[in-house]
Amino acid sequence: MDHSCRRRRRTWCCSFAVPPSSPDNLYSSTHYSKPRQGKPETFSKPNLSVPSSPQSTKSGSRMAGRIDPRRILSPGRVSPIDSDPAADNSAAPIPSPAIDSRPQLRSRSFRAPTPPPPPPAVVKEEGSASGGTKDGVFDVRMCLRGKNGGCLVLELNSMVLYANSEVFAGLISDYKKGSGSTSNGSGSSSKMCRIEVPEVDNLGLFRETIELMFEDDLIKKLSKIGVFRSIDVLEVAAGIKFTRGVLSCLKYLEAVPWTEEEEEKLRSLFTRFKFDDATTRDILARLYLNDSEDSQPNVAMQLVWSITCSTDANARNELKSLVKGLLSKSSVYEKNHVDLSKEDLYSVCHSCLASLVSLFEGKSDDNPHERSSPKKDMNKPLIERIARQVDNINWLLEIMFDGQLAEDFVDIWANQGQLLKLHDDASPMVRYELSRVSATLFVAIGTRKLQCRLEARSGLLQAWFKPMLLDFGWLQRCKKGLDMKALEEAMGQALLTLPLKQQHMLFMEWFRYFSKHGTECPNLSKAFQIWWRRSFLRGSETHDIESR
């Protein structure tokens, strides 16, 4: 019967039946049909427990159970059962109080496929340890006990486990040494080696990892289960020191793209496990920037320069949104190596300002920033090239506002005496572009996004308030995303931050210009009334009026 049973073993099989209660034959061996003669051998179950993967090493309730040989191991096949009472006493009983207290727990049993013949060295090692284990014999019964109370039984070949897992190899060697000392000099160890793995988080995952030991092409198998599952397999393989599985998982993961969720899962795994540098070098190179910060080029600076030199309007707008989001303080991305320094931003701003001066003077060839532009950009209309530089400055200002770095630019813009002279001489359809920069600063001050010194605010309004009055009509016709109502409100609020004497001068200038040009001038009536009340009404009367 032993011969016929061995011939019919072929693939993994399972049974989800509960072991039947049988007081007649509780401890008979499932691999022997003939009773042995003479004094029966005594066998005590070794204390073989394997720490599962790190995710399953937490302490908890340990359940021990016996495996009844009458259990159906595969569809249509029942393990041979000895009916001879002598065989019933050939093995010592293994106590399992936990299985009696929870009889409703379901037990699943699997048989591994017949493994290929091992290398000669492995056969020799196994033969010396087991007293001549034959190929194809399932001489290891591994019991996996899950945290949720489930149980999974695997019948495996000791040679395959020995050759693939250092943890199981050590346990099998210890078992065979112990069983050899109690074999009465027979020179053979016929008993089933039992290994118990407690507190397993995922029984199916652990079984899937064990199955990989019987696969020739692990990469093909991993490609079928996908990246996310392969990371889980890598964790279990590392826990049981399944070296071939670890190397195959790392090789597969390095060769495929990851989602952000899979990338974070890998990062978490590498913080909990220490792998050999040679095997993980390629994956770590994708996860971390290992070079020192000083040796890294200023990537953010290169991106900003590329955008300011771009001549394609659509591409430039798309890239501006992208880079601004990456450099924003609220960005979800790590910015350890891509922060823009204040000096970097202001160097780009000075280059754009120099380009504006050159363009208004008609000397674009004298500016290195303009010379670096493609030749086709030099043939574009002057207004388009000026607008591009203004867009660049306003975009840089948005980045500065986010980093609270724009205060110095208020002084820089207030001191652009050359641009102010060129503004007076330029055509209205060109010069209004300069007022777009002023509008950005006025809105930032009026909406409390930009805080700067009184001298800076005073210099800005005294220099660029009148040009704004002249260009307001053109700004209304060519808004380019500018909210004119918000601009009018912000201009009034910015004026009210000045001393009353300076407010008097600027409000009177607005009043004269508004009386002549009407809607071509910003409507600052609300701010003008507040200034009037503060200037010419005193005490409680001022408080009462403003409260109303």
XYZ file of C-alpha atoms in Angstrom, residues 127-476:
350
model
C 21.217 11.206 3.742
C 23.660 11.664 6.539
C 21.111 13.503 8.637
C 18.066 11.334 8.021
C 19.580 7.964 7.418
C 18.695 7.838 3.727
C 15.610 9.944 2.873
C 14.382 9.040 -0.580
C 13.387 11.526 -3.294
C 9.713 12.348 -3.470
C 8.967 11.490 0.167
C 6.926 14.023 2.072
C 8.602 13.716 5.412
C 7.846 17.146 6.893
C 4.475 18.210 8.193
C 4.329 21.961 8.699
C 1.449 23.322 10.721
C 0.731 27.026 10.242
C -1.468 28.580 12.894
C -3.003 31.916 12.125
C -3.722 34.739 14.505
C -7.435 34.394 13.833
C -7.444 30.759 14.901
C -7.219 29.182 11.462
C -4.898 26.289 10.754
C -3.095 25.232 7.585
C -1.140 21.964 7.288
C 1.510 21.479 4.597
C 3.174 18.140 3.823
C 6.556 18.887 2.301
C 9.867 17.345 1.353
C 12.662 17.995 3.803
C 15.297 18.224 1.052
C 13.536 21.159 -0.598
C 13.084 22.977 2.688
C 16.665 22.248 3.692
C 18.049 23.558 0.412
C 15.972 26.784 0.355
C 15.491 28.045 3.913
C 18.188 28.463 6.530
C 15.583 28.583 9.291
C 13.893 25.328 8.290
C 17.245 23.704 7.530
C 18.336 24.254 11.121
C 15.081 22.879 12.513
C 15.169 19.805 10.296
C 18.777 19.102 11.266
C 17.937 19.381 14.952
C 14.978 17.065 14.516
C 16.978 14.401 12.673
C 19.727 14.489 15.267
C 17.146 13.959 17.974
C 15.284 11.238 16.113
C 18.546 9.453 15.274
C 19.355 9.062 18.968
C 16.009 7.308 19.599
C 15.951 5.028 16.553
C 17.452 2.037 18.468
C 20.320 1.783 16.036
C 18.062 0.958 13.084
C 19.824 3.616 10.993
C 16.588 5.014 9.585
C 14.255 7.753 10.695
C 10.802 7.011 9.358
C 8.777 9.397 11.447
C 7.263 12.605 10.097
C 9.141 15.743 11.072
C 6.635 18.215 12.482
C 7.236 21.974 12.360
C 4.798 24.467 13.815
C 4.694 28.130 12.836
C 2.505 30.108 15.247
C 0.876 33.534 14.994
C 0.883 33.770 11.180
C -0.835 36.926 9.936
C -1.662 35.627 6.465
C -1.807 31.873 5.999
C -2.312 32.069 2.243
C 0.701 34.332 1.819
C 2.938 32.064 3.883
C 1.813 29.035 1.883
C 2.393 30.920 -1.375
C 5.955 31.703 -0.288
C 6.614 28.043 0.579
C 5.240 26.999 -2.824
C 7.863 29.154 -4.526
C 10.523 26.768 -3.201
C 9.141 24.142 -5.590
C 9.163 26.504 -8.608
C 11.948 26.555 -11.159
C 11.107 29.992 -12.641
C 10.325 32.254 -9.706
C 10.295 35.440 -11.803
C 7.497 34.058 -13.965
C 5.469 33.209 -10.883
C 6.039 36.631 -9.347
C 4.986 38.396 -12.544
C 1.630 36.632 -12.266
C 0.915 37.705 -8.709
C 2.010 41.322 -9.269
C 4.162 43.878 -7.475
C 2.048 44.429 -4.369
C 1.826 40.717 -3.571
C 5.510 40.198 -4.403
C 6.453 42.742 -1.732
C 4.497 40.690 0.803
C 6.233 37.529 -0.402
C 9.595 39.283 -0.064
C 8.831 40.043 3.575
C 7.965 36.425 4.393
C 10.938 35.099 2.407
C 13.263 37.376 4.327
C 11.777 36.197 7.620
C 12.431 32.496 6.896
C 15.742 33.263 5.128
C 14.548 31.945 1.780
C 17.517 33.390 -0.107
C 16.499 32.341 -3.611
C 13.055 33.836 -3.074
C 14.478 37.104 -1.733
C 16.824 37.513 -4.703
C 14.056 36.715 -7.198
C 11.663 39.188 -5.573
C 14.281 41.940 -5.598
C 15.149 41.219 -9.226
C 11.504 41.327 -10.284
C 10.680 44.468 -8.291
C 13.666 46.333 -9.703
C 12.597 45.609 -13.287
C 8.997 46.870 -13.105
C 7.403 50.288 -12.456
C 5.699 50.950 -9.113
C 2.648 52.872 -8.050
C 3.008 55.363 -5.207
C 1.330 52.906 -2.829
C 3.754 50.149 -3.817
C 6.698 52.523 -3.458
C 5.663 53.454 0.092
C 5.225 49.763 0.910
C 8.774 49.085 -0.294
C 10.150 51.993 1.738
C 8.454 50.644 4.841
C 9.872 47.168 4.187
C 13.436 48.449 3.814
C 13.184 50.315 7.109
C 12.321 47.036 8.896
C 14.685 44.672 7.077
C 18.379 44.913 6.414
C 19.350 43.343 3.099
C 22.747 42.870 1.550
C 23.904 46.048 -0.180
C 24.886 44.221 -3.337
C 21.423 42.708 -3.783
C 19.453 45.888 -3.026
C 21.696 48.496 -4.649
C 19.528 48.895 -7.751
C 16.236 49.177 -5.873
C 17.649 51.571 -3.274
C 18.952 53.746 -6.093
C 15.331 54.137 -7.238
C 14.082 54.891 -3.734
C 16.753 57.185 -2.307
C 19.191 59.791 -3.522
C 22.376 58.490 -1.956
C 24.759 61.232 -3.070
C 25.540 64.071 -0.711
C 23.623 67.320 -0.985
C 26.703 69.331 -1.918
C 27.413 67.149 -4.939
C 23.865 67.478 -6.291
C 23.188 70.097 -8.924
C 20.585 72.709 -8.035
C 17.732 70.973 -9.783
C 15.115 73.548 -8.784
C 17.270 76.359 -10.139
C 17.646 74.552 -13.438
C 13.888 74.083 -13.678
C 13.229 77.763 -13.028
C 15.779 78.851 -15.622
C 14.302 76.475 -18.177
C 10.822 77.889 -17.641
C 11.892 81.523 -17.888
C 13.713 80.760 -21.141
C 10.825 78.788 -22.640
C 9.242 80.298 -25.753
C 6.188 78.038 -26.023
C 3.357 79.728 -24.119
C 1.285 76.591 -23.531
C 4.233 74.500 -22.362
C 5.487 77.354 -20.173
C 2.130 77.752 -18.423
C 1.873 74.001 -17.843
C 5.381 73.803 -16.402
C 4.844 76.853 -14.212
C 1.897 75.190 -12.499
C 3.873 71.966 -12.101
C 7.013 73.504 -10.604
C 5.126 75.937 -8.390
C 3.197 73.012 -6.900
C 6.415 71.068 -6.291
C 8.147 74.011 -4.613
C 5.118 75.091 -2.590
C 5.324 74.776 1.182
C 2.068 72.837 1.132
C 3.443 70.314 -1.362
C 3.189 66.646 -0.349
C 6.574 65.914 -1.911
C 9.819 65.916 0.017
C 11.978 68.891 -0.884
C 15.219 68.159 0.953
C 17.327 68.591 -2.175
C 15.216 70.916 -4.327
C 14.601 73.974 -2.170
C 15.189 77.252 -3.978
C 17.288 79.690 -2.013
C 16.449 83.356 -1.871
C 19.604 84.182 -3.818
C 18.606 81.807 -6.618
C 15.187 83.406 -7.013
C 16.510 86.941 -6.986
C 19.211 86.124 -9.514
C 16.498 85.016 -11.947
C 14.434 88.117 -11.135
C 17.372 90.418 -11.883
C 17.896 88.645 -15.193
C 14.246 89.162 -16.149
C 14.414 92.828 -15.160
C 17.545 93.275 -17.252
C 15.711 91.685 -20.177
C 12.812 94.119 -19.758
C 15.148 97.111 -19.820
C 16.891 95.775 -22.924
C 13.602 95.121 -24.697
C 12.246 98.622 -23.980
C 15.536 100.129 -25.130
C 15.567 97.959 -28.242
C 18.911 96.385 -27.266
C 17.893 92.777 -26.741
C 21.177 91.546 -28.200
C 23.055 93.079 -25.261
C 21.333 90.853 -22.702
C 22.758 87.346 -22.199
C 19.340 86.082 -21.108
C 17.849 87.197 -24.406
C 20.786 85.897 -26.430
C 20.179 82.442 -24.974
C 16.670 82.425 -26.440
C 16.077 80.559 -29.709
C 16.431 82.531 -32.915
C 12.724 82.149 -33.725
C 11.900 83.921 -30.429
C 13.926 86.951 -31.545
C 11.586 87.329 -34.502
C 8.465 87.497 -32.340
C 6.696 90.846 -31.732
C 8.163 93.079 -29.051
C 4.969 93.096 -26.996
C 4.976 89.300 -26.831
C 8.565 89.149 -25.647
C 7.934 91.843 -23.015
C 4.821 90.007 -21.830
C 6.830 86.825 -21.427
C 9.333 88.496 -19.095
C 6.520 90.085 -17.067
C 4.841 86.684 -16.744
C 8.127 85.253 -15.500
C 8.468 87.946 -12.827
C 4.888 87.522 -11.627
C 5.365 83.748 -11.449
C 8.538 84.174 -9.404
C 6.661 86.560 -7.112
C 4.044 83.886 -6.409
C 6.814 81.514 -5.317
C 8.291 84.272 -3.147
C 4.926 85.018 -1.531
C 4.590 81.381 -0.559
C 8.041 81.403 1.035
C 7.754 84.898 2.563
C 10.694 86.065 0.464
C 9.198 88.916 -1.571
C 9.863 91.838 0.771
C 13.168 92.754 -0.857
C 11.611 92.735 -4.308
C 9.359 95.645 -3.258
C 12.475 97.766 -2.816
C 13.950 96.487 -6.083
C 10.812 97.337 -8.055
C 10.450 100.733 -6.390
C 14.002 101.653 -7.468
C 13.593 100.810 -11.167
C 14.199 104.397 -12.243
C 15.316 103.414 -15.733
C 12.181 101.390 -16.369
C 10.061 104.316 -15.119
C 11.673 106.618 -17.683
C 11.185 104.074 -20.440
C 7.572 103.678 -19.346
C 6.915 107.360 -19.902
C 8.289 107.186 -23.447
C 6.798 103.837 -24.489
C 3.529 103.168 -26.289
C 0.501 102.558 -23.985
C -0.079 99.173 -25.599
C 3.401 98.094 -24.482
C 4.040 99.959 -21.255
C 0.947 98.611 -19.451
C 2.789 95.290 -19.078
C 4.992 96.921 -16.442
C 1.907 97.860 -14.424
C 0.993 94.185 -14.248
C 3.997 93.701 -11.946
C 2.860 96.648 -9.831
C -0.659 95.215 -9.712
C 0.668 91.923 -8.340
C 2.477 93.752 -5.531
C -0.499 96.004 -4.739
C -2.829 93.008 -4.439
C -0.367 91.143 -2.205
C -0.032 94.131 0.148
C -3.763 94.918 0.191
C -4.730 91.308 0.917
C -2.067 90.901 3.681
C -0.175 88.284 1.673
C 2.935 90.476 1.678
C 4.204 92.320 4.737
C 6.945 94.848 4.188
C 8.402 97.938 5.838
C 6.768 101.355 5.627
C 9.670 102.733 3.582
C 9.240 99.937 1.031
C 5.467 100.491 0.718
C 5.893 104.235 0.492
C 8.588 103.971 -2.189
C 6.515 101.504 -4.225
C 3.348 103.652 -4.235
C 5.179 106.895 -4.931
C 7.013 105.335 -7.883
C 4.310 103.201 -9.526
C 0.956 104.669 -8.431
C 0.810 107.222 -11.250
C 1.845 104.709 -13.979
C -0.955 102.459 -12.671
C -3.482 105.269 -13.130
C -2.283 105.706 -16.727
C -2.359 102.009 -17.584
C -5.548 100.984 -15.801
C -7.662 101.252 -18.949
C -5.335 98.915 -20.851
C -5.283 96.512 -17.928
C -9.087 96.364 -18.083
